[in-house]
């Protein structure tokens, strides 16, 4: 067995007698021909690669049933008939196809065809003539219309046409008589074909994000509908005929212009999820209280000022969203919602905590942010199942003691209050994993937090903290720490001994600026995200290069003059932000950051090499290529300049020249000691230039040499070299 075939065999496995080969996420630019030689190959996955086309060898895999090639760069498919008679599933989504491959017409056994997220503009007729096709996905393309479907199609069950360019829908879609799911969201439809009632088996109809001004009356004849989506349209009214959709489970009417819901909605006895968020509703019909199966009710971002007590008889309700209304109190009957698990009352202007909430024994998520609360009820501690509590942007000056009794609490958000400290009883929250306290008035790091060993995320940004305790190292589970916009005079080295830390944020847009980063930063060997933006850093320690798992490095809005050498060692880097520094020269090593997929930004710098228009693109490969070519030409020019002047410089100017060029005193002394006497005096000068190039690297430029010669009075030499450089630059241009 050849080595190539052995490697492929290592990726094979057998499932229910079918040989499966998984080559996903391998950086492949073509499928290995040996893959199609594997006997009884039934499943081939090559997703998440860099394929531009599909090999003609594909036809050799006669037994192939499943071919998955999504997330590539495929522009073409075999043009001749591929005769894969057993192929039942083909996924070519998220590629660059401009048309449905005509060769697919011969794949008579296809049941699932996914061509979503390509650049397809037309659907060929044969897509609706497959005798076994059940799912056809063509979402996120550029299709404007359907082909004429001449006869009834008895197999297709799901048709996905979302996010295309339809302004009207052909009546021939009604020939898809077996259709159960039709997704047309994200188009520009204003109406539906009148024969739509022939789709008697249709259960899911999604018309969200279109341009409907009214609910098409044809919908009300689709008595098998289970899910109806009409969100983000321009609908003003819900007709009373809605009651005819007796099997409806999910009804999404969010973000329209509906001012009133009809009483007939109360007849939708199977309804489990009603979403009317983002409508100017002032009243909700009391008939909704009859919806005994209702599990989720979303009435957020409306104009409600009260919650009707009748709704409290929807005793199966588990999720209730009343955010962004004007509700100031809840009725006593609210306690009937015994199994309610999620309640959102954020952005209502509440000044007094509704104590009735404490009677909801099943509550797990309570959202009360963006109100005017100054305290919460002592009864809140009764919510023994509460896992998430948000109280951000209220008016708390003291931490509510009752919160310490929430023994199941895992997430607590108190952002944007006026808290100065935490009580000692805070340690009782033994399940707490995420604590958010940014934008408060904390001046000293709360000692009690060092006893919260289970904490995984801690956000203390926007406070007044000036130093950290040594006991911070006890937070052995802490993975994310945000200390931005505080008052640290120096880099807080205490963070460097937090053993599990993966994300560290110290951007100082409104806090005291850091001038340098301690070399102990290299101890955080698990770090994947480091934000040091908005400081006054002029350099970074070499130990930064030890952070081999670092993926995101944010250094924008500092005073860096060069790209730190340590950056080139960060082989896992995906994001590098350097905008608005003082960098004039990008190093050639920038192309080693991992390819053109790197999110790189160096705009807003006084860029000379490469020029700003190349830096603006943010593509590391072109930047690296430009710098590479520039370096070669610049080195050649500097070499010629040195050859032209090195024996014309008087030995008396030796120290003066190279001191101005920035050569170290020790290096100059070493050169003088090695080349003593008149007979060797001429050798000092070329050795001095060699030292200059070694010590200054990319800063040892022709322009710098010309400038220094002029500065020390060797104006004739400077003028000659300036002319030489001008001629070279003209040739380059």
XYZ file of C-alpha atoms in Angstrom:
733
model
C 0.000 0.000 0.000
C 1.413 3.410 -0.960
C 2.084 6.043 1.690
C -0.643 8.338 0.263
C -3.216 5.583 0.317
C -2.162 4.589 3.832
C -2.778 8.148 5.052
C -6.265 8.159 3.503
C -7.005 4.789 5.040
C -6.204 6.249 8.439
C -9.099 8.675 7.980
C -11.631 5.989 6.999
C -14.190 4.355 9.191
C -17.178 2.095 8.593
C -20.749 2.889 9.603
C -23.596 0.475 8.893
C -21.514 -1.189 6.187
C -20.682 2.136 4.470
C -17.040 3.255 4.141
C -16.732 6.892 5.249
C -13.813 9.200 4.478
C -13.536 12.491 6.384
C -11.050 15.009 4.927
C -12.631 18.167 6.325
C -10.578 21.163 7.476
C -7.261 19.995 5.993
C -6.353 22.988 3.828
C -6.874 20.869 0.702
C -6.768 22.593 -2.681
C -7.843 19.465 -4.509
C -9.289 16.109 -3.525
C -6.606 13.366 -3.573
C -7.266 11.092 -6.553
C -6.631 8.066 -4.316
C -9.784 8.936 -2.376
C -11.895 7.714 -5.294
C -10.068 4.368 -5.389
C -11.306 3.350 -1.942
C -13.599 0.378 -2.362
C -17.209 0.763 -1.241
C -16.695 4.479 -0.501
C -20.165 5.693 0.454
C -19.524 8.913 2.403
C -16.975 11.587 1.467
C -16.629 14.810 3.447
C -14.240 17.535 2.220
C -15.857 20.535 3.929
C -13.902 23.542 5.236
C -11.032 23.304 2.760
C -9.745 25.498 -0.095
C -11.134 23.566 -3.060
C -11.768 25.596 -6.218
C -13.206 22.780 -8.311
C -14.368 19.179 -8.066
C -12.172 16.616 -9.826
C -13.519 14.543 -12.717
C -12.301 11.554 -10.689
C -15.535 11.926 -8.712
C -17.318 9.732 -11.249
C -15.055 6.824 -10.276
C -16.775 6.626 -6.877
C -19.801 4.786 -8.224
C -21.056 3.769 -4.774
C -20.937 7.285 -3.302
C -24.142 8.145 -1.439
C -23.165 11.214 0.577
C -20.856 13.972 -0.691
C -20.316 16.965 1.608
C -18.154 19.823 0.272
C -19.526 22.920 1.994
C -17.347 25.873 3.036
C -14.867 25.787 0.164
C -14.197 28.056 -2.818
C -15.716 25.837 -5.472
C -16.486 27.680 -8.696
C -16.940 24.726 -11.015
C -18.276 21.177 -10.983
C -17.698 18.405 -13.569
C -19.589 19.552 -16.664
C -20.178 16.120 -18.141
C -22.701 13.722 -16.661
C -21.181 12.280 -13.461
C -23.478 9.236 -13.316
C -23.431 8.887 -9.552
C -26.581 6.813 -9.535
C -26.461 6.109 -5.800
C -25.804 9.698 -4.669
C -28.585 10.676 -2.274
C -27.092 13.674 -0.435
C -25.034 16.518 -1.927
C -23.964 19.578 0.072
C -22.190 22.335 -1.884
C -23.300 25.224 0.320
C -21.040 28.197 1.088
C -19.054 28.043 -2.136
C -18.764 30.249 -5.236
C -20.990 28.499 -7.746
C -22.709 30.782 -10.241
C -25.103 28.148 -11.513
C -26.617 24.844 -10.516
C -24.237 22.278 -12.092
C -25.972 20.741 -15.119
C -24.188 17.431 -14.546
C -26.348 16.866 -11.470
C -29.314 16.061 -13.709
C -27.985 12.510 -14.029
C -28.004 11.957 -10.238
C -31.435 10.364 -10.218
C -31.290 9.175 -6.582
C -30.790 12.597 -4.992
C -32.909 13.181 -1.898
C -31.052 16.151 -0.373
C -29.456 18.980 -2.371
C -27.978 21.971 -0.535
C -26.664 24.870 -2.648
C -27.173 27.671 -0.117
C -24.798 30.652 0.055
C -23.409 30.625 -3.479
C -23.898 33.123 -6.324
C -26.569 31.257 -8.275
C -28.970 33.409 -10.305
C -31.270 30.814 -11.904
C -32.869 27.491 -10.971
C -32.868 24.985 -13.875
C -36.027 23.016 -14.606
C -34.474 19.667 -13.712
C -34.273 20.650 -10.011
C -38.011 19.965 -9.794
C -37.984 16.794 -11.926
C -35.981 14.571 -9.566
C -38.278 11.716 -8.583
C -36.797 11.264 -5.133
C -35.662 14.765 -4.093
C -37.135 15.744 -0.733
C -35.035 18.765 0.306
C -33.848 21.566 -2.004
C -31.933 24.397 -0.314
C -31.087 27.449 -2.413
C -31.047 30.146 0.248
C -28.645 33.120 0.188
C -28.135 33.242 -3.568
C -29.227 35.810 -6.197
C -32.300 34.090 -7.590
C -35.173 36.282 -8.806
C -37.755 33.766 -9.960
C -38.730 30.109 -10.138
C -38.781 28.121 -13.379
C -42.121 26.960 -14.678
C -42.994 23.775 -12.802
C -45.161 22.121 -15.436
C -46.542 19.145 -13.548
C -47.193 18.196 -9.986
C -44.175 17.231 -7.923
C -45.025 14.530 -5.375
C -41.694 14.208 -3.542
C -40.266 17.615 -2.583
C -41.013 18.293 1.085
C -38.738 21.239 1.892
C -37.865 24.235 -0.305
C -35.472 26.876 1.021
C -35.395 30.156 -0.948
C -34.571 32.571 1.857
C -32.334 35.620 1.294
C -32.683 35.814 -2.475
C -34.084 38.497 -4.806
C -37.735 37.461 -5.233
C -40.242 40.279 -5.680
C -43.044 37.899 -6.601
C -43.595 34.166 -6.365
C -44.690 32.172 -9.400
C -47.959 30.283 -9.060
C -46.182 27.163 -10.302
C -44.810 26.693 -6.796
C -48.281 25.388 -5.998
C -47.482 22.286 -8.050
C -45.166 21.186 -5.244
C -48.106 19.433 -3.652
C -46.038 17.441 -1.111
C -44.344 20.551 0.285
C -44.226 20.669 4.091
C -41.739 23.528 4.596
C -41.407 26.686 2.496
C -38.855 29.302 3.565
C -39.140 32.620 1.728
C -37.811 34.946 4.420
C -35.376 37.663 3.433
C -36.811 38.563 0.006
C -38.926 41.487 -1.251
C -42.318 39.813 -1.567
C -45.543 41.780 -1.208
C -48.031 39.028 -2.102
C -48.440 35.267 -2.575
C -49.986 33.287 -5.478
C -53.735 32.765 -5.113
C -53.471 28.975 -5.660
C -51.409 28.562 -2.485
C -54.236 26.587 -0.850
C -53.223 23.586 -2.986
C -50.247 23.116 -0.632
C -52.422 21.120 1.712
C -49.494 19.509 3.546
C -47.588 22.748 4.229
C -46.643 22.960 7.902
C -43.896 25.613 7.998
C -44.172 28.927 6.155
C -41.565 31.610 6.794
C -42.196 35.024 5.264
C -40.104 37.115 7.663
C -38.113 40.102 6.372
C -40.206 40.816 3.291
C -42.415 43.789 2.349
C -45.913 42.591 3.202
C -48.295 45.365 4.240
C -51.044 42.902 5.124
C -51.305 39.206 5.896
C -52.048 37.409 2.582
C -55.527 35.868 2.830
C -54.266 32.671 1.140
C -52.428 31.811 4.355
C -55.685 31.223 6.208
C -56.551 28.298 3.913
C -53.367 26.439 4.909
C -55.017 24.488 7.676
C -51.995 22.216 8.241
C -49.728 25.138 9.213
C -47.792 24.558 12.426
C -45.345 27.466 12.122
C -45.939 30.899 10.562
C -43.276 33.582 10.426
C -44.177 37.143 9.415
C -41.711 39.190 11.448
C -40.006 42.337 10.130
C -42.664 43.297 7.581
C -45.017 46.312 7.444
C -48.230 44.625 8.573
C -50.765 46.842 10.325
C -53.524 44.362 11.152
C -54.063 40.705 11.994
C -57.384 39.549 10.452
C -59.841 37.556 12.539
C -59.455 34.698 10.024
C -56.287 33.824 11.944
C -58.560 31.554 14.002
C -58.751 29.139 11.034
C -55.115 28.098 11.645
C -56.162 25.802 14.474
C -52.975 23.674 14.390
C -50.569 26.591 14.739
C -47.762 26.004 17.275
C -45.536 28.995 16.492
C -46.694 32.463 15.403
C -44.094 35.180 14.878
C -45.490 38.679 14.237
C -42.585 40.639 15.713
C -41.445 44.028 14.427
C -44.432 45.091 12.372
C -46.870 48.000 12.824
C -49.620 46.074 14.604
C -51.490 48.165 17.169
C -54.034 45.539 18.213
C -54.332 41.762 18.245
C -57.747 40.259 17.516
C -59.653 38.231 20.100
C -59.629 35.335 17.630
C -55.990 34.599 18.504
C -57.423 33.101 21.662
C -58.903 30.276 19.531
C -55.445 29.010 18.527
C -55.660 26.318 21.175
C -52.422 24.554 20.085
C -50.296 27.713 20.150
C -47.075 27.269 22.130
C -45.009 30.273 21.047
C -46.422 33.758 20.353
C -43.974 36.522 19.441
C -45.418 40.033 19.047
C -42.273 41.940 20.054
C -41.591 45.325 18.516
C -45.181 46.319 17.724
C -46.992 49.423 19.064
C -49.367 47.308 21.168
C -51.101 49.072 24.034
C -53.532 46.326 25.005
C -53.513 42.556 24.694
C -56.895 40.802 24.241
C -58.007 38.917 27.330
C -58.808 35.942 25.096
C -55.093 35.069 25.198
C -55.792 33.704 28.674
C -57.451 30.731 26.931
C -54.118 29.635 25.421
C -53.569 26.807 27.856
C -50.693 25.324 25.793
C -48.748 28.588 25.565
C -45.108 28.103 26.638
C -43.455 31.311 25.371
C -44.947 34.809 25.154
C -42.863 37.675 23.793
C -44.387 41.155 24.225
C -41.147 43.122 24.461
C -40.638 46.566 22.908
C -44.337 47.389 22.812
C -46.317 50.185 24.499
C -47.800 48.179 27.371
C -48.254 49.896 30.721
C -49.681 46.928 32.595
C -49.805 43.149 32.462
C -53.388 41.904 32.503
C -54.165 39.532 35.363
C -56.028 37.232 32.934
C -52.754 36.167 31.343
C -51.720 34.679 34.651
C -54.051 31.783 33.883
C -51.693 30.637 31.119
C -50.359 28.257 33.703
C -47.982 26.419 31.341
C -46.037 29.577 30.513
C -42.276 29.054 30.812
C -40.844 32.143 29.063
C -42.269 35.671 29.377
C -40.647 38.711 27.777
C -42.045 42.104 28.848
C -38.871 44.127 28.255
C -38.918 47.738 27.026
C -42.476 48.603 27.997
C -43.860 50.885 30.702
C -44.913 48.253 33.230
C -44.495 49.487 36.819
C -46.159 46.654 38.756
C -47.342 43.062 38.409
C -50.744 41.736 39.555
C -51.040 39.372 42.526
C -52.288 36.660 40.159
C -48.762 36.556 38.728
C -48.012 33.933 41.347
C -50.107 31.467 39.300
C -47.205 31.105 36.869
C -45.726 28.278 38.901
C -43.503 26.860 36.156
C -42.263 30.168 34.685
C -38.488 29.801 34.246
C -37.481 32.956 32.303
C -38.819 36.457 33.027
C -37.560 39.593 31.272
C -38.657 42.911 32.810
C -35.676 44.983 31.713
C -36.141 48.594 30.535
C -39.538 49.229 32.132
C -38.743 52.089 34.504
C -39.380 50.006 37.640
C -38.630 51.934 40.820
C -39.902 49.305 43.255
C -39.007 45.645 43.009
C -42.191 43.584 42.342
C -42.232 41.269 45.380
C -44.628 38.881 43.655
C -41.648 37.650 41.616
C -40.302 35.948 44.736
C -43.302 33.566 44.651
C -42.234 31.943 41.351
C -40.535 28.735 42.508
C -39.323 27.560 39.073
C -37.687 30.857 38.030
C -34.167 30.358 36.674
C -33.526 33.572 34.703
C -34.596 37.038 35.897
C -33.704 40.108 33.823
C -34.235 43.475 35.550
C -31.615 45.651 33.886
C -32.140 49.276 32.826
C -34.727 50.157 35.474
C -34.565 52.529 38.467
C -34.282 50.033 41.292
C -32.397 50.995 44.444
C -33.020 47.754 46.318
C -34.646 44.352 45.965
C -36.949 42.504 48.324
C -35.533 40.327 51.109
C -37.894 37.684 49.734
C -35.771 37.328 46.607
C -33.634 34.804 48.461
C -36.522 32.351 48.174
C -35.750 31.792 44.488
C -33.591 28.741 45.126
C -33.484 27.754 41.436
C -32.412 31.172 40.112
C -29.290 30.783 37.952
C -29.058 34.130 36.163
C -29.858 37.598 37.539
C -29.222 40.863 35.681
C -29.560 44.184 37.506
C -27.395 46.347 35.272
C -27.959 50.094 34.937
C -30.082 50.611 38.056
C -29.372 52.804 41.105
C -27.884 50.415 43.675
C -25.459 52.051 46.110
C -25.178 48.995 48.343
C -25.102 45.357 47.402
C -28.534 43.778 48.188
C -27.952 41.316 51.025
C -30.751 39.006 49.864
C -28.758 38.158 46.748
C -26.328 36.221 48.916
C -29.077 33.659 49.579
C -29.396 32.684 45.904
C -27.517 29.438 46.299
C -27.978 28.301 42.664
C -26.889 31.611 41.085
C -24.332 31.184 38.295
C -24.486 34.548 36.468
C -24.799 37.953 38.165
C -24.722 41.253 36.253
C -24.556 44.501 38.257
C -23.008 46.680 35.546
C -23.525 50.457 35.764
C -24.608 50.916 39.383
C -22.867 52.764 42.219
C -21.517 49.891 44.271
C -18.325 50.489 46.242
C -17.821 47.024 47.719
C -19.227 43.533 48.205
C -20.361 42.065 51.542
C -18.482 39.223 53.188
C -21.572 36.986 52.725
C -20.984 37.186 48.976
C -18.824 34.075 49.412
C -22.033 32.075 49.969
C -22.669 32.205 46.195
C -20.739 28.987 45.679
C -22.194 28.299 42.212
C -21.351 31.723 40.773
C -19.366 31.437 37.540
C -19.797 34.840 35.877
C -19.686 38.180 37.735
C -20.074 41.498 35.908
C -19.370 44.680 37.894
C -18.131 47.242 35.338
C -19.057 50.900 35.687
C -19.399 50.997 39.476
C -17.486 52.927 42.171
C -15.156 50.199 43.457
C -11.817 51.608 44.627
C -10.317 48.477 46.180
C -10.457 44.983 44.773
C -13.061 43.186 46.962
C -11.167 40.694 49.143
C -14.128 38.329 49.194
C -13.659 37.641 45.475
C -10.374 35.876 46.166
C -12.392 33.206 47.988
C -14.630 32.621 44.959
C -12.461 29.866 43.508
C -15.205 28.734 41.148
C -15.318 32.091 39.253
C -14.656 31.722 35.527
C -15.357 35.258 34.264
C -14.825 38.504 36.188
C -15.466 41.973 34.745
C -14.356 44.976 36.839
C -13.852 47.473 34.014
C -14.656 51.151 34.559
C -14.047 51.278 38.307
C -11.314 53.027 40.350
C -9.092 50.104 41.273
C -5.396 50.960 41.628
C -3.904 47.635 42.724
C -4.678 43.940 42.975
C -4.204 41.550 45.913
C -1.622 38.777 45.812
C -4.404 36.320 46.657
C -5.739 36.733 43.127
C -3.788 33.575 42.293
C -6.360 31.604 44.321
C -8.886 32.082 41.488
C -7.793 28.836 39.891
C -10.797 28.579 37.531
C -10.711 32.199 36.293
C -10.462 32.265 32.492
C -11.583 35.804 31.617
C -10.577 38.989 33.465
C -11.467 42.543 32.420
C -9.624 45.313 34.312
C -9.956 48.024 31.660
C -10.432 51.709 32.495
C -9.184 51.562 36.088
C -6.432 53.499 37.896
C -3.374 51.226 37.739
C -0.133 53.213 37.811
C 1.809 50.186 36.591
C 0.948 46.929 34.937
C -0.710 44.735 37.627
C 1.699 41.783 37.739
C -0.681 39.896 40.056
C -2.669 38.796 37.002
C 0.356 36.873 35.725
C -0.063 34.146 38.351
C -3.740 33.418 37.629
C -3.183 29.864 36.344
C -6.145 29.330 33.967
C -6.400 32.841 32.475
C -7.266 32.857 28.764
C -8.611 36.373 28.214
C -7.133 39.570 29.673
C -8.438 43.051 28.893
C -6.545 46.185 29.964
C -7.601 48.810 27.441
C -7.552 52.262 29.018
C -9.718 54.543 26.911
C -10.905 56.403 30.012
C -8.533 55.102 32.713
C -4.926 55.764 33.691
C -2.623 54.894 30.791
C -0.048 52.109 31.098
C 3.456 53.002 29.930
C 4.900 49.505 29.849
C 3.991 45.840 30.242
C 5.878 43.662 32.712
C 7.885 40.746 31.340
C 5.904 38.382 33.603
C 3.138 38.550 30.987
C 4.955 35.593 29.419
C 3.809 33.382 32.306
C 0.204 33.416 30.996
C 0.868 30.541 28.618
C -2.861 29.745 28.136
C -3.772 33.276 27.027
C -5.769 33.461 23.770
C -7.016 37.091 23.901
C -4.990 40.116 25.057
C -6.328 43.671 24.818
C -3.776 46.418 25.591
C -5.336 49.110 23.414
C -5.719 52.788 24.371
C -2.534 53.013 26.465
C 0.803 54.759 25.912
C 2.996 51.744 25.273
C 6.180 52.353 23.317
C 7.394 48.746 23.434
C 6.420 45.246 24.528
C 8.556 42.680 26.360
C 10.174 39.833 24.427
C 8.422 37.398 26.779
C 5.208 38.137 24.883
C 6.498 35.648 22.330
C 5.919 32.815 24.819
C 2.142 33.189 24.472
C 1.978 30.529 21.792
C -1.808 30.110 22.073
C -2.568 33.822 21.631
C -5.170 34.367 18.900
C -6.150 38.026 19.390
C -3.680 40.830 20.163
C -5.145 44.337 20.349
C -2.551 47.146 20.433
C -4.365 50.007 18.724
C -4.093 53.590 20.025
C -0.656 53.307 21.643
C 2.724 54.864 20.841
C 4.516 51.905 19.307
C 7.134 52.845 16.697
C 7.869 49.319 15.528
C 5.986 46.028 15.383
C 7.316 44.111 18.415
C 9.711 41.310 17.444
C 7.826 38.963 19.765
C 4.774 39.127 17.486
C 6.423 36.965 14.823
C 6.604 34.092 17.337
C 2.808 34.093 17.807
C 1.995 31.392 15.273
C -1.643 31.040 16.408
C -2.460 34.737 15.914
C -5.721 35.416 14.057
C -6.203 39.098 14.930
C -3.579 41.839 15.200
C -4.742 45.427 15.713
C -2.052 48.126 15.360
C -4.005 51.123 14.109
C -3.197 54.637 15.357
C 0.352 54.039 16.571
C 3.597 55.625 15.331
C 4.733 52.793 13.064
C 6.441 53.955 9.882
C 7.851 50.608 8.810
C 6.144 47.201 8.813
C 8.593 44.285 8.982
C 8.823 41.597 6.359
C 7.893 39.035 9.042
C 4.307 40.361 8.969
C 3.563 37.812 6.217
C 4.308 34.980 8.671
C 1.174 35.701 10.718
C -0.863 32.928 9.125
C -2.026 33.957 5.670
C -4.591 36.330 4.267
C -7.259 35.141 6.689
C -5.562 37.080 9.509
C -7.598 40.060 10.719
C -4.857 42.701 10.467
C -5.233 46.469 10.780
C -2.432 49.047 10.841
C -4.316 52.096 9.562
C -3.692 55.513 11.078
C 0.087 55.081 11.300
C 2.662 57.349 9.566
C 3.335 54.463 7.197
C 6.235 54.801 4.790
C 6.972 51.168 4.014
C 4.666 49.915 2.694
C 2.681 52.993 1.633
C -0.668 53.710 3.294
C -2.752 52.477 0.351
C -1.303 48.970 0.717
C -1.619 48.987 4.519
C -5.257 50.082 4.165
C -6.147 46.766 2.553
C -5.235 44.859 5.715
C -3.999 41.844 3.696
C -0.791 40.497 5.216
C 0.431 38.651 2.092
C 0.560 41.736 -0.206
C 2.050 43.781 2.649
C 4.730 41.154 3.248
C 5.473 40.855 -0.480
C 5.890 44.615 -0.818
C 8.203 44.853 2.204
C 10.209 41.852 0.984
C 10.882 43.486 -2.385
C 11.525 46.867 -0.764
C 14.049 45.341 1.658
C 15.976 43.704 -1.165
C 16.214 46.970 -3.108
C 16.991 49.024 -0.015
C 19.758 46.662 1.098
C 21.267 46.779 -2.362
C 21.157 50.600 -2.371
C 22.686 50.898 1.111
C 25.443 48.490 0.106
C 26.311 50.607 -2.960
C 26.263 53.802 -0.868
C 28.615 52.337 1.720
C 31.005 51.144 -0.989
C 31.001 54.642 -2.493
C 31.876 56.530 0.707
C 33.489 54.166 3.215
C 37.084 54.972 2.243
C 36.384 58.707 1.978
C 35.448 59.141 5.636
C 38.268 60.479 7.779
C 39.200 58.325 10.754
C 38.670 61.403 12.949
C 34.958 61.281 12.039
C 34.662 57.586 12.980
C 33.216 57.971 16.484
C 31.153 61.043 15.628
C 29.502 59.355 12.629
C 28.657 56.029 14.231
C 27.568 57.548 17.503
C 25.021 59.567 15.517
C 24.040 56.416 13.617
C 23.250 54.834 16.978
C 25.985 52.172 17.146
C 26.604 51.162 20.764
C 29.663 52.473 22.591
C 30.814 48.942 23.434
C 30.698 47.909 19.767
C 32.701 50.947 18.667
C 35.332 50.308 21.362
C 35.581 46.662 20.291
C 36.147 47.700 16.639
C 38.849 50.215 17.640
C 40.633 47.611 19.764
C 40.512 45.013 16.993
C 41.757 47.363 14.286
C 44.496 49.373 16.014
C 47.209 51.303 14.246
C 47.427 53.301 11.041
C 47.710 50.256 8.812
C 44.268 49.014 9.945
C 42.510 52.348 10.434
C 40.726 52.136 7.083
C 39.128 48.830 8.097
C 37.330 50.434 11.022
C 34.871 52.261 8.779
C 33.391 49.212 6.953
C 33.252 47.369 10.286
C 31.366 50.323 11.729
C 28.800 50.163 8.917
C 28.443 46.426 9.482
C 27.761 47.063 13.181
C 25.197 49.743 12.251
C 23.273 47.352 9.983
C 23.363 44.527 12.530
C 22.208 46.661 15.457
C 19.621 48.784 13.661
C 18.290 46.144 11.274
C 15.483 47.656 9.121
C 16.198 51.125 10.587
C 19.584 51.156 8.851
C 18.186 52.812 5.731
C 19.593 54.892 2.911
C 17.556 57.877 4.060
C 18.964 57.648 7.584
C 22.553 57.487 6.266
C 21.989 60.571 4.102
C 20.463 62.454 7.031
C 23.293 61.673 9.468
C 26.046 62.561 6.956
C 24.402 65.938 6.441
C 23.979 66.373 10.205
C 27.709 65.920 10.961
C 28.787 68.296 8.195
C 29.697 65.839 5.416
C 27.326 67.692 3.116
C 29.065 66.814 -0.168
C 28.795 63.081 0.494
C 25.207 63.549 1.633
C 24.296 65.365 -1.581
C 25.937 62.660 -3.742
C 24.030 59.893 -1.971
C 20.779 61.855 -2.206
C 21.219 62.060 -5.991
C 22.006 58.339 -6.144
C 18.845 57.564 -4.159
C 16.722 59.834 -6.381
C 17.886 57.998 -9.525
C 17.129 54.618 -7.899
C 13.666 55.752 -6.798
C 12.922 56.969 -10.311
C 13.900 53.582 -11.748
C 11.638 51.848 -9.176
C 8.743 54.085 -10.155
